[in-house]
Structure formats: C-alpha cells, structure tokens
XYZ file of C-alpha atoms in Angstrom:
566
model
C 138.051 125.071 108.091
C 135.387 126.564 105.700
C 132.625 124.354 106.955
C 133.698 125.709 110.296
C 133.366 129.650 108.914
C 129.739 128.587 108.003
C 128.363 127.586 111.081
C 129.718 130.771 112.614
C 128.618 132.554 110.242
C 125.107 130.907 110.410
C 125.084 131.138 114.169
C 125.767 134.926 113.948
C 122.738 135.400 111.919
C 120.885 133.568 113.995
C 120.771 136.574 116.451
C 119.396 138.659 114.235
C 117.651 139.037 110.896
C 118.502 135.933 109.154
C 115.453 135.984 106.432
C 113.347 139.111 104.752
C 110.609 139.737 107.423
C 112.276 138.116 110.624
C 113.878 138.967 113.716
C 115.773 136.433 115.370
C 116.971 136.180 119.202
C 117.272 132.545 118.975
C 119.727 130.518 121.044
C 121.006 133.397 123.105
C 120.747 131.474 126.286
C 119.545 134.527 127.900
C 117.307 135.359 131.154
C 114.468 137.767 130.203
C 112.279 138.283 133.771
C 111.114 142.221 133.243
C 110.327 144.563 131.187
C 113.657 146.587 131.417
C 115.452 143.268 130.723
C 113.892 143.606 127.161
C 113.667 146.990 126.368
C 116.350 146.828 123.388
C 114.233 143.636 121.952
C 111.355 145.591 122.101
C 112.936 148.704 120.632
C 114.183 146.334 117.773
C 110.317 144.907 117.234
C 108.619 148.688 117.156
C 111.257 149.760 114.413
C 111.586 146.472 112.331
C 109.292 147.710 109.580
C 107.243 144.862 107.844
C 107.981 142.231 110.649
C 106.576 138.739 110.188
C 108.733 136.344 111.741
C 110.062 136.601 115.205
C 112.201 134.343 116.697
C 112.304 133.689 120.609
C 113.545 130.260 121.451
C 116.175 129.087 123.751
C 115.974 131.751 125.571
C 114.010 132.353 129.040
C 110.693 134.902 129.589
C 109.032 136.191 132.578
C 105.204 137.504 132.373
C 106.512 141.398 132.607
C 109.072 140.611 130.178
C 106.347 138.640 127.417
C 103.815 141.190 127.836
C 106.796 144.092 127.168
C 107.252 142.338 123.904
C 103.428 142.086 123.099
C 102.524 145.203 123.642
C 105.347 145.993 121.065
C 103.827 143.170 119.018
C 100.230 145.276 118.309
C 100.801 147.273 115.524
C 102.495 144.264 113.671
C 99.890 143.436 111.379
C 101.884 141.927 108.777
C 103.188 139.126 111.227
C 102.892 135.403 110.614
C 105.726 133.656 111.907
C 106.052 132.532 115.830
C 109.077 130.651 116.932
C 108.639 130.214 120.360
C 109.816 126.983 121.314
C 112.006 126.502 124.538
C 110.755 130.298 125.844
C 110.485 129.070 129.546
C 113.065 126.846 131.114
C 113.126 127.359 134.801
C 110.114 129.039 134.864
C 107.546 128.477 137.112
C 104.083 126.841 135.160
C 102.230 129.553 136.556
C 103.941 132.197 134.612
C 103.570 130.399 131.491
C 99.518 130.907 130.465
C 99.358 134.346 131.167
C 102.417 134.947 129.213
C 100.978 133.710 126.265
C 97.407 134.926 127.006
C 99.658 138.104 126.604
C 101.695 137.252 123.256
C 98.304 135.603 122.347
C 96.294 139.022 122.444
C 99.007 141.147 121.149
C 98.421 139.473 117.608
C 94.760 139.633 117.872
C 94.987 143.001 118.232
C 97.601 143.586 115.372
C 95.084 141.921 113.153
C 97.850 139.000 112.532
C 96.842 136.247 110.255
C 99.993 133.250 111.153
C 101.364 130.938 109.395
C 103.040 129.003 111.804
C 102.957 128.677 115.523
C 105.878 126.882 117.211
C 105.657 126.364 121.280
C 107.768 123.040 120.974
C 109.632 121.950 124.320
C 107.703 124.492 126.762
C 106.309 121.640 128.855
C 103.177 124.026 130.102
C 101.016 121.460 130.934
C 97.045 121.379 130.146
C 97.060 125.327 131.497
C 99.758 126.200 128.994
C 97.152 125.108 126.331
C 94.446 127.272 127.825
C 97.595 130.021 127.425
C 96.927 129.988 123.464
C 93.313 128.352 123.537
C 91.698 132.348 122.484
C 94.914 132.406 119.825
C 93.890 129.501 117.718
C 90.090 130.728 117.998
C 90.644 133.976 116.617
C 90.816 135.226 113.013
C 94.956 135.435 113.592
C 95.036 131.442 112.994
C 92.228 130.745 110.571
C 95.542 130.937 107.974
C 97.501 128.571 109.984
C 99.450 125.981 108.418
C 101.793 124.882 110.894
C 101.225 124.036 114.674
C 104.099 122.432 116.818
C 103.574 121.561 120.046
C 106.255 118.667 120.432
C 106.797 118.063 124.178
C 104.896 120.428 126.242
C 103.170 117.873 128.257
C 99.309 118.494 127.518
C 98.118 115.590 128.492
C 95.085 114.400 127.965
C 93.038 117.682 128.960
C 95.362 119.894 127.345
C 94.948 117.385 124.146
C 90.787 117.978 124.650
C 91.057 121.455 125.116
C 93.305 121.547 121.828
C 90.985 119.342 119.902
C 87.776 121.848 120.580
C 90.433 125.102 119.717
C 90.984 123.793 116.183
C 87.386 122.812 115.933
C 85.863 126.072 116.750
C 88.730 127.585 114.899
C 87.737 125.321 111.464
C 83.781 126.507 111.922
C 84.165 130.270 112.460
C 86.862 130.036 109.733
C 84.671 128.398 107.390
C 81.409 130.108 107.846
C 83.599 133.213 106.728
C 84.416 131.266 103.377
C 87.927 130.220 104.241
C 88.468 127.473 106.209
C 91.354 125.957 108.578
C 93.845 124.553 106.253
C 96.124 123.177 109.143
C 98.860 121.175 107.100
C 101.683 120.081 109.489
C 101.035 118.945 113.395
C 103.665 118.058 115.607
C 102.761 117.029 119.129
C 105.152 113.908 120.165
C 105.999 113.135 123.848
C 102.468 114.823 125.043
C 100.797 112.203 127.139
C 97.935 112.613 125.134
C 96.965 108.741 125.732
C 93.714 107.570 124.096
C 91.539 110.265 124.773
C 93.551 113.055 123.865
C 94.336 111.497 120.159
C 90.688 110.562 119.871
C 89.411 114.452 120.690
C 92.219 115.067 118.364
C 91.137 113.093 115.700
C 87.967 114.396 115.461
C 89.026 117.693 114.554
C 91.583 115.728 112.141
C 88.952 114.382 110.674
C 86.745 117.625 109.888
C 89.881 119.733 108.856
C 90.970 116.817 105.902
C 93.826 119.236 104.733
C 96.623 117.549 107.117
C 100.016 116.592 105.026
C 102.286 115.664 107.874
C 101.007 114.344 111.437
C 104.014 113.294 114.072
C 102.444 112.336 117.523
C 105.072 110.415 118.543
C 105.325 108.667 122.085
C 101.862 110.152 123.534
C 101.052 106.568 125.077
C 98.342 106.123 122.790
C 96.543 102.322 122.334
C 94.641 100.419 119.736
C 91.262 102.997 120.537
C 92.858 105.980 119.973
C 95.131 104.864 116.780
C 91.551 103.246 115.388
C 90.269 106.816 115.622
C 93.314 108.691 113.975
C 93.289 106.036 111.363
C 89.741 106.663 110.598
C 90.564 110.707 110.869
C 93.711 110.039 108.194
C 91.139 108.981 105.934
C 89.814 112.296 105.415
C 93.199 113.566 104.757
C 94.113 112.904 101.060
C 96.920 115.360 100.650
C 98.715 113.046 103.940
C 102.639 112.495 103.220
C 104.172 111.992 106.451
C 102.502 110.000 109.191
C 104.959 108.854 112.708
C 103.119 107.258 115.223
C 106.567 105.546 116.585
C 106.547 104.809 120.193
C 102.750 103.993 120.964
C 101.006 100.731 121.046
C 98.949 100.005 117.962
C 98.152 96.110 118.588
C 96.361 94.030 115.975
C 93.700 96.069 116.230
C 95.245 99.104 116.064
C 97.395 98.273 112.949
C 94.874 96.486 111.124
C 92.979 99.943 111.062
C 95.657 101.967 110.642
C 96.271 99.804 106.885
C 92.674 99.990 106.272
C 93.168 103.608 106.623
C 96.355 103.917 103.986
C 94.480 101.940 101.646
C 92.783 105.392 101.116
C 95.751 107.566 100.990
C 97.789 107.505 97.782
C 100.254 110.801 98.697
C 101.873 109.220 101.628
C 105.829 109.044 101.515
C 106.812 108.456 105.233
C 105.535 105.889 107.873
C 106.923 105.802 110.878
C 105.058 103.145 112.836
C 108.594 101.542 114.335
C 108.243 100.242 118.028
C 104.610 100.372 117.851
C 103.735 96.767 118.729
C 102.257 95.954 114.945
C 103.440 92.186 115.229
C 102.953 89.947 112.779
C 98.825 90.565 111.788
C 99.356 94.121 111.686
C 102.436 93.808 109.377
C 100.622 91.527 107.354
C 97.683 93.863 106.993
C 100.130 97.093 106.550
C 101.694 94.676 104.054
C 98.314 94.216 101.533
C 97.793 98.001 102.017
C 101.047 98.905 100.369
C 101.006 96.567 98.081
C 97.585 97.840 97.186
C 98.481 101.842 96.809
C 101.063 104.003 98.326
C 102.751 104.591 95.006
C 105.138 106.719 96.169
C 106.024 105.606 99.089
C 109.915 107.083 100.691
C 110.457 105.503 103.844
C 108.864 102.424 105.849
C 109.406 102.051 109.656
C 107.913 98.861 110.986
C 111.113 98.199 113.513
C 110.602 96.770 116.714
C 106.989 95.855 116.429
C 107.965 91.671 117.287
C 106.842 90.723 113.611
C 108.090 87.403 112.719
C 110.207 86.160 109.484
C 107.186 85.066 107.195
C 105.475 88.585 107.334
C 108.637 90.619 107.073
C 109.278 88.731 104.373
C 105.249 90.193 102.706
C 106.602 93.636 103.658
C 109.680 93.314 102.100
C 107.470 91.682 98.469
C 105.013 94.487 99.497
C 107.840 97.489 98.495
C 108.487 96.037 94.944
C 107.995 98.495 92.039
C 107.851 101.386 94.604
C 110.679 103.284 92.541
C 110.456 106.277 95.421
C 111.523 104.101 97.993
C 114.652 105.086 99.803
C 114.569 103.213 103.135
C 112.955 99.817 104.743
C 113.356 99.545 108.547
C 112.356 96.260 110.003
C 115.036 95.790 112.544
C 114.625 94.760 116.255
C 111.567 92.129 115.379
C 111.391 88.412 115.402
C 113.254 87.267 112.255
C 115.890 84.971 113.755
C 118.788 84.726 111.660
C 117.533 82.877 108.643
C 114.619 84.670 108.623
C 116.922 88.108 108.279
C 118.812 86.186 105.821
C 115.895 85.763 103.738
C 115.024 89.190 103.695
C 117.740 90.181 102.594
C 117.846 87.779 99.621
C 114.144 89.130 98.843
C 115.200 92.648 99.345
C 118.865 91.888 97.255
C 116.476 90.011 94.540
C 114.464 93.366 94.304
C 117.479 95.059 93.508
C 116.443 97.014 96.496
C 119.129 95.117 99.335
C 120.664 98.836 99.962
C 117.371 100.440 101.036
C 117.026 97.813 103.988
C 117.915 99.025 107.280
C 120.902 97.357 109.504
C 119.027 94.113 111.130
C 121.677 94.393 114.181
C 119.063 93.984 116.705
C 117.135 91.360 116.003
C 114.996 89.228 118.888
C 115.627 86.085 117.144
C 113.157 83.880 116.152
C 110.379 83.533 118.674
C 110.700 79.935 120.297
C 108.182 77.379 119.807
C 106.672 76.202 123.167
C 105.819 72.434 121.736
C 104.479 71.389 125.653
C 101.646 74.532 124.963
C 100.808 73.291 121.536
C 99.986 69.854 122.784
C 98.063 71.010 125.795
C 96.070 73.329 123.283
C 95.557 69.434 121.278
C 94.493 68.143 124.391
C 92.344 70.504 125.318
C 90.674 70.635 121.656
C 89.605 66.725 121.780
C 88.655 66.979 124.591
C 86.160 70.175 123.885
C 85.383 67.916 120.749
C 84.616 64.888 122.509
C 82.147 66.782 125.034
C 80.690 68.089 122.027
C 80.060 64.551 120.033
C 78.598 64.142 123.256
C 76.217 67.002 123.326
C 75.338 66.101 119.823
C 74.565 62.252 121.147
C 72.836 63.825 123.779
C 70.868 65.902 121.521
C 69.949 62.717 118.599
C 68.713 60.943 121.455
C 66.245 63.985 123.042
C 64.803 64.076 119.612
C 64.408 60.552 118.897
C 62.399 60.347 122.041
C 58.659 59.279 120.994
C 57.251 63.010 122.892
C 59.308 64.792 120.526
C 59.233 65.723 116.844
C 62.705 66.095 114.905
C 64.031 69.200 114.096
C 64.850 69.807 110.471
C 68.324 71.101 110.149
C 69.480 73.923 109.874
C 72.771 75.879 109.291
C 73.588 77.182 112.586
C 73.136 73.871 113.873
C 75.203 72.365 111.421
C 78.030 75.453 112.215
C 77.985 74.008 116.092
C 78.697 70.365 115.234
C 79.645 69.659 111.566
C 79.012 66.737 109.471
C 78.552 65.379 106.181
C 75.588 63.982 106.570
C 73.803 67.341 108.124
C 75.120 69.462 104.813
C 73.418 67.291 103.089
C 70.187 67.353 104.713
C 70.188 71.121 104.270
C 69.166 70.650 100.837
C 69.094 72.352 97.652
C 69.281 75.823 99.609
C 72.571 75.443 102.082
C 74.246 78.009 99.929
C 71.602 80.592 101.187
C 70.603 79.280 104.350
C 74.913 79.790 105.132
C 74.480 83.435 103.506
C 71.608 84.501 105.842
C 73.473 82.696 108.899
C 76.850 83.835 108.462
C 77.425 87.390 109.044
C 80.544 88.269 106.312
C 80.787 92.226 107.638
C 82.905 89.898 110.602
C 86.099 88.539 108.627
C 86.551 86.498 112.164
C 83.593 84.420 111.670
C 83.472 84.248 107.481
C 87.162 82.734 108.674
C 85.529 80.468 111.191
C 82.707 79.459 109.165
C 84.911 78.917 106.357
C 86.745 76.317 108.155
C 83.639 74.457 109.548
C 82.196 73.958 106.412
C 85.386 72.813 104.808
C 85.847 70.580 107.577
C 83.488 68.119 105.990
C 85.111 68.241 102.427
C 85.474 64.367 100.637
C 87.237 64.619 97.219
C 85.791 61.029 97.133
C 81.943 61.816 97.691
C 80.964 64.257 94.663
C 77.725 64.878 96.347
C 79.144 66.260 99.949
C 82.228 67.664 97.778
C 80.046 70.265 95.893
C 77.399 70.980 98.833
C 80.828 72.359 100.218
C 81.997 73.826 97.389
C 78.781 75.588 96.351
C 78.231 76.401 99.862
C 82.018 78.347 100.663
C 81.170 80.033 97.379
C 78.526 81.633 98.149
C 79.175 83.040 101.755
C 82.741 84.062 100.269
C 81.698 85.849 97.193
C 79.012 87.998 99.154
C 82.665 88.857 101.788
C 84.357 89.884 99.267
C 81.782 91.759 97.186
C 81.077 94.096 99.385
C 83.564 97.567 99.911
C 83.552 96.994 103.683
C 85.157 93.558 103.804
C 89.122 93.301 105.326
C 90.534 90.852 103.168
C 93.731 90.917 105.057
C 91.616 90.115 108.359
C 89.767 87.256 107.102
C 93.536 85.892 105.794
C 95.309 86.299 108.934
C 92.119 85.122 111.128
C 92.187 81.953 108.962
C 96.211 81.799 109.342
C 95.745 81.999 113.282
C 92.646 79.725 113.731
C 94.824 77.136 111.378
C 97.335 77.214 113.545
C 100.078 79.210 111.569
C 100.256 82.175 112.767
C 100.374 83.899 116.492
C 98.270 85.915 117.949
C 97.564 88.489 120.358
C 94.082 86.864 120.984
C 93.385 83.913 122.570
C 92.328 81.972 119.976
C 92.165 77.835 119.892
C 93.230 76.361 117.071
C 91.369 74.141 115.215
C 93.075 70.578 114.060
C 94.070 71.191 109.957
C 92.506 68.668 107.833
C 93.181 67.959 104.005
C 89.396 69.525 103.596
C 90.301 72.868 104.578
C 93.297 72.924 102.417
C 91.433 71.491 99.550
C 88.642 74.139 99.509
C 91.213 77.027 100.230
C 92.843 75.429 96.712
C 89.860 75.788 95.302
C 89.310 79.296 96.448
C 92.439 80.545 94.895
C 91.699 79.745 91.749
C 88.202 81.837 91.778
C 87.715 85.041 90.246
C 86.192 86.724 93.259
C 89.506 85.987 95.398
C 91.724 88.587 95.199
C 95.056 88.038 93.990
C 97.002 90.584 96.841
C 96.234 87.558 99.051
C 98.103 84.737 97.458
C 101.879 85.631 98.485
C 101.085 85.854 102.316
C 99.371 82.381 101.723
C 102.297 81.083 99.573
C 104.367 82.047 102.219
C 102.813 80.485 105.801
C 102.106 77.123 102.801
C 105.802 77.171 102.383
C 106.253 76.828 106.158
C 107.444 73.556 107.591
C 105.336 73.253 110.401
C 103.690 70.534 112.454
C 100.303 71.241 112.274
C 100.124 70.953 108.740
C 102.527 67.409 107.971
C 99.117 65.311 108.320
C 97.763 67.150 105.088
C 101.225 67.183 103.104
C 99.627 66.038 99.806
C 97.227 68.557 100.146
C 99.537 71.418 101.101
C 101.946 70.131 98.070
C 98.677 70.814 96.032
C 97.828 73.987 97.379
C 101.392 75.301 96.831
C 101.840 74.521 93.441
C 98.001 76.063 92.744
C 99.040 79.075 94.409
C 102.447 79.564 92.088
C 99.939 79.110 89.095
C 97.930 81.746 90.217
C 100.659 83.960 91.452
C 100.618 87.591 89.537
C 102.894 88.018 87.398
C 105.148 90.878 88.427
C-alpha cells in the first residue's frame, strides 16, 4: 500500500539526513560502547559541512563512545539542534554525567548557540542533571528555546539543580543584552514533587517567555501548583499548560484559575486527574468564562467534580468559537447529571466537542445519618453558646461591673437583632474595620452572620442588615485582590450546598440569608460571572434549603432577571 511505501520511506531517512542541516542515527537500535564502535558516525559528523541538527536517540552510548563523537562535535559551530533522547538504555547511571559533561563541552567549545535540547527518557537521575548543569550555563543555551527532559527521573534535587541552571543561565544571558527566551519545557514523570516545581517556578517566573509547560505526573501538591500558578502569571505568551496526573486540591486549583485569569493566549489545559473537585472546577469555571478567548482544548477529567459544576464548565465554554474538545469524563455526574451536560453542551451547539462520559463515578451518595449528626452537633454548639451569651448578660449585669457597649466582633460571635441595632448609626463601618475582606472565607462567614438576623417585617433591623452587608461587600469586591469565585463557593459550602475538602460545619439556612443574597444580586458592585453558579446550586432540590422555599423561589426568579444576556 502507498501509505505503507511512506513510512518506509520515512524510516529510511530517518538514518540519515532527513532535513537541511541534520544528521540522523535515530532508531537504529544500536550498541555504541567505544570509540571504534563509532568511528564511521564520527567520520560522518567531521565531513557534514554546516551541521546543526544531530540526531542520537534510540540508540545506546558508552563514555568512550560520547566523548568520540564530541570531540568530533568542536569545530561545529553552526550547531543548534540536540536529539538525544533514549541515548542510554542499559547503561549504568554512572556513565551517564560524564558522557554528557563530554557532549556538554564539545559545544562550548564549538561556540554552539542551541535551539533545542532533547534528553527525554534517559532516566539519569539528579547526577544526570549535574551531566548538562555547565551546558545550560554557558553562552551555547542563552538561545534556547526548547528543553525536554520528559522522564529522566530528577527528582527533586535534580529539579533544584535545574531551577538554579536556567536561573544563572537567564542573568548572564541578560546582562549581555539578550536574555533566556526558553519557550517550550517538557519534564513529565520526574518526581519533582513540591519542591522541585517550586525551585522551578521561580525561574518560570523570572524567564516570563514560556508558551508551552507539560510537567505531567511529577507528584506535585497544592504548594507547588500555587507556585507554578503564580510563575504562569508572568508568562503572557502561555498556550499550552498539562499538569495531568498531580494533585491540585481546592487550593491548588483555585490558584491555578486565579492564575489564567491573567493569561489570554492559552489554547490547551490539561488539568485531567488532578483532584480539582467541585471548588476548583467552579473557580476554573469563572476564569474561563472571564478570558481565555481562544481556548482549544479543556481537560478537567477525573478530578471527582460533581453534576452542578460540570454543568458551569460546560456554560463556561460558550462563545469560545476555537474550542475543539471538552473532557470531563471519569467525575461525579451520575447519570442525569451527564445527561444534562450533554443537553447544555447539545444546546451550545457544541454536543460534538464533549468527550465520551463512559467512565463516570456516578453521583456521589448522600450520607443523610452524617448530615443529621452535623445538625446535632450544630444546636448543640448553638445552645452552649446562648449559654455563654446568658452567662455573659448576667457577669455584666452584676452591680461590680459596668456594661460593655457593643461592638461588632461581639455581635459576629453571637448574633442578634437587638445587638445590630445597638451598634448604631456606624455598624456599616464598625463591620468594615472588623471584617477582614482580603479573606473571601470570612467576608463569606460574616456575610452569613449578619444576614442571619434579617426581618423583612422589621424595616429598622432589615436595613441595619442591608446597609451593613453593603458595605463590607462593596469594599470585597472593590479591591483587585478579592477571589470572587472563593467567597461564592465558601458561601455554597458553609450553606450547606456544596462539598468540601475542608472540614467545614454548616450553618442552618434561614430565609435571611437568602433574602440578603437576593438583594445582593441585584447590586451593581456584584459581579454578574457569579449568578449562573448561584442559579445553578438555587435550582438544586436539596434538604437544607426546603425550610426557606419561598425565599429560594424568590431568589431564583431574581437571579433569571439578572442573568446576562448571552
């Protein structure tokens, strides 16, 4: 067949020069261990004329045999290509550093300036890294654009010692007036762990010319993805970013979207079987709903995300005409949850860009016998804390003691009407200097205590609460720094609606707190990115919320008011 003329042919020029500038001895399965084993190779190097690709891989190289073909190397000034992945199977790890030392020198001497440098699938350990550590110091990488190390096993030393290579490499290259411009780093299945990517990011972060990061698999947890988050930042040109196979966590996600909401180049994000669950997805969710205009491909697959926020990724991909593919399978959708995201993704007219759904957890069962335990245990904390309160009216009613005036932290500990009243004509302030809205947590939590007391009947302790939400949520979500999408989801979880990794208590939903969230909604300083996720957990038919139906009815048909119009 013609197709299989092609790959014969293409195999056959694989051995040799397949491209203007390169030599190629790839795939020949062959045992190099001396010099005299490569003497034709090296005969081929000193007469290819304008060399500036060679290509070793998938073959095998001794230290007499690598420092035959370096010394050949040293007059090859012109050279910027190294493909020399899978150059030492069955080699002992000892031979592998000074092999390279030896390659390494070669092009320092030859006055190289590379383009690429490929040791994928060596697996030289931490000492392999030391191998090339004077390579990517030297003038011969300050024109690098390419460095794959995909599977070599650093670890988290060999990651460190990396990190400071590039570093030093970025100065020296910059004090001579042309900086590192790394642009594509490939370093999956490394063991690089928290550490490693944090050393790592650092020198991310100072470079800010990466397009395409893959550190897949490296083992890496919600401290080191914070950090390469806050490196990716500093990386406008970014298009391709796969951290699949580590753990981001809430934490880790909710950074990693706070990062993308400063990246508008990205086209690939591979963060499938990376623990996001339902916060993170949430959070991811706002951030490409908020930029990512041309975003290709979306992996959020096995990351247990529930139905509800798959559904806000699925609304979060509308308009993106670039989109080719949306992978959300082996999560927690349950079968009408994948149902429904297909109808959303169908109703999109995107239903052919979803990826198959064939491995889906199910829908993650409700353990009712927790739920009421967690009730228990919440009247009773409240009854022990109407107690502390009596405790505390009768300490101060006690003829040796003067009455404290009140004041909002005390009010925060043991809400009532009657004490947000008493704060006076300057609550809304005294709740501004209290509550500390950098913390989306505790604007959440506060939030809810104050709205606790709401009375649609009593105008007086209806606008102290009113006046008083205002003003701690229009300083949040003034300032640059405040994570919408965390104060959402912490309000979601502390109401009850949404799981989390934290151990957080619920608190018992009232109509209040779904009264002043309706009235939140419809304020300017709310922003609008936030009403489908809350249109969605409203639309929920939940327990915790069927003592405030008339309230949630009026919440939901506030929130399709104020709905944007797409």
């Amino acid at each position: 067949m013609a197709t299989d003329a092609v790959t014969q042919l293409a195999d056959s020029l694989a051995k040799t020069q397949v491209t203007e500038g390169e030599l190629s001895y790839k795939g020949q399965g062959r045992k190099f261990d001396n010099a005299q084993s490569v003497e034709e190779m090296v005969k081929e190097i000193q007469e290819f004329k304008g060399l500036q690709a060679l290509r070793l891989e998938g073959n095998t190289y001794g230290v007499e045999a690598a420092q035959a073909i370096a010394k050949a190397l040293e007059t090859k000034s012109e050279f910027k290509y190294c493909y020399w992945s899978d150059m030492f199977t069955g080699r002992l790890r000892s031979e592998i550093p000074p092999a390279l030392n030896s390659l390494g020198a070669a092009l320092m001497t030859a006055g190289a300036r590379l383009t690429v440098l490929d040791l994928s699938d060596n697996a030289f350990g931490p000492d392999g890294v030391k191998g090339i550590e004077k390579l990517l110091k030297s003038t011969a990488c300050h024109t690098l654009q390419e460095l794959r190390l995909n599977n070599c096993g650093m670890g988290i030393g060999g990651g460190k010692i990396l990190a400071a290579a590039l570093t030093e490499c970025y100065k020296q290259s910059s004090a001579q007036g042309t900086p590192l411009g790394l642009k594509v780093f490939i370093a999956g299945r490394n063991r690089l762990e928290n550490d490693g990517a944090t050393a790592l990011a650092q020198a991310f972060q100072l470079m800010g010319s990466l397009e395409e990061v893959h550190v897949p698999q490296n083992g890496i947890n919600h401290p080191g993805v914070t950090a390469l988050a806050t490196a990716m930042q500093h990386n406008p040109q970014l298009r391709v970013l796969n951290l699949n196979d580590n753990t981001f966590t809430k934490k880790g996600a909710i950074a990693m979207a706070q990062a993308l909401k400063h990246l508008r180049s990205v086209q690939v994000i591979n963060f499938g079987d990376c623990l996001v669950r339902s916060e993170g997805a949430i959070a991811i969710a706002e951030a490409i709903t908020e930029g990512l205009p041309i975003l290709k491909e979306l992996n959020l697959s096995f990351g247990e995300i529930t139905g509800e926020a798959a559904l806000l990724v699925a609304q979060s991909v509308e308009g993106k005409a670039t989109l080719e593919k949306l992978d959300l399978n082996g999560n927690c959708l349950g079968e009408e949850g994948c149902d429904a995201l297909r109808e959303v993704m169908d109703g999109l007219n995107m239903g052919d860009l979803l990826g198959s759904l064939s491995d889906d957890e199910g829908e993650p069962e409700e353990d009712e016998e927790d739920d009421e335990d967690e009730e228990d245990d919440y009247e009773e904390e409240e009854d022990d804390d109407v107690e502390e309160e009596d405790s505390s009216v009768n300490q101060v009613s006690s003829p040796l003691s003067v009455p404290r005036p009140p004041d909002a932290s005390s009010f925060l500990c043991f809400p009532s009407p009657d004490k947000l009243l008493k704060l006076g004509t300057k609550r809304a302030l005294l709740f501004e200097q209290q509550v500390d809205v950098a913390d989306a947590g505790k604007t959440a939590e506060a939030f809810l205590k104050i709205s606790s007391v709401y009375n649609e009947e009593d105008k007086d302790v209806k606008s102290a609460v009113l006046d008083s939400i205002d003003a701690i949520l229009r300083k949040a979500f003034a300032s640059p720094s405040f994570q919408g999408y965390n104060f959402i989801s912490s309000l979601l979880v502390m109401l009850g609606l949404l799981k989390s990794e934290d151990k957080v208590k619920p608190v018992r939903v009232v109509p209040g707190h779904l009264q002043a969230l309706e009235y939140v909604v419809r304020q300017d300083y709310f922003p609008q990115d936030h009403i489908a996720v809350l249109e969605a957990f409203m639309s929920r038919h939940v327990q915790v919320l069927e003592s405030c139906s008339s309230a949630r009815n009026i919440l939901k048909s506030t929130l399709e008011q104020v709905r944007p119009e797409t």
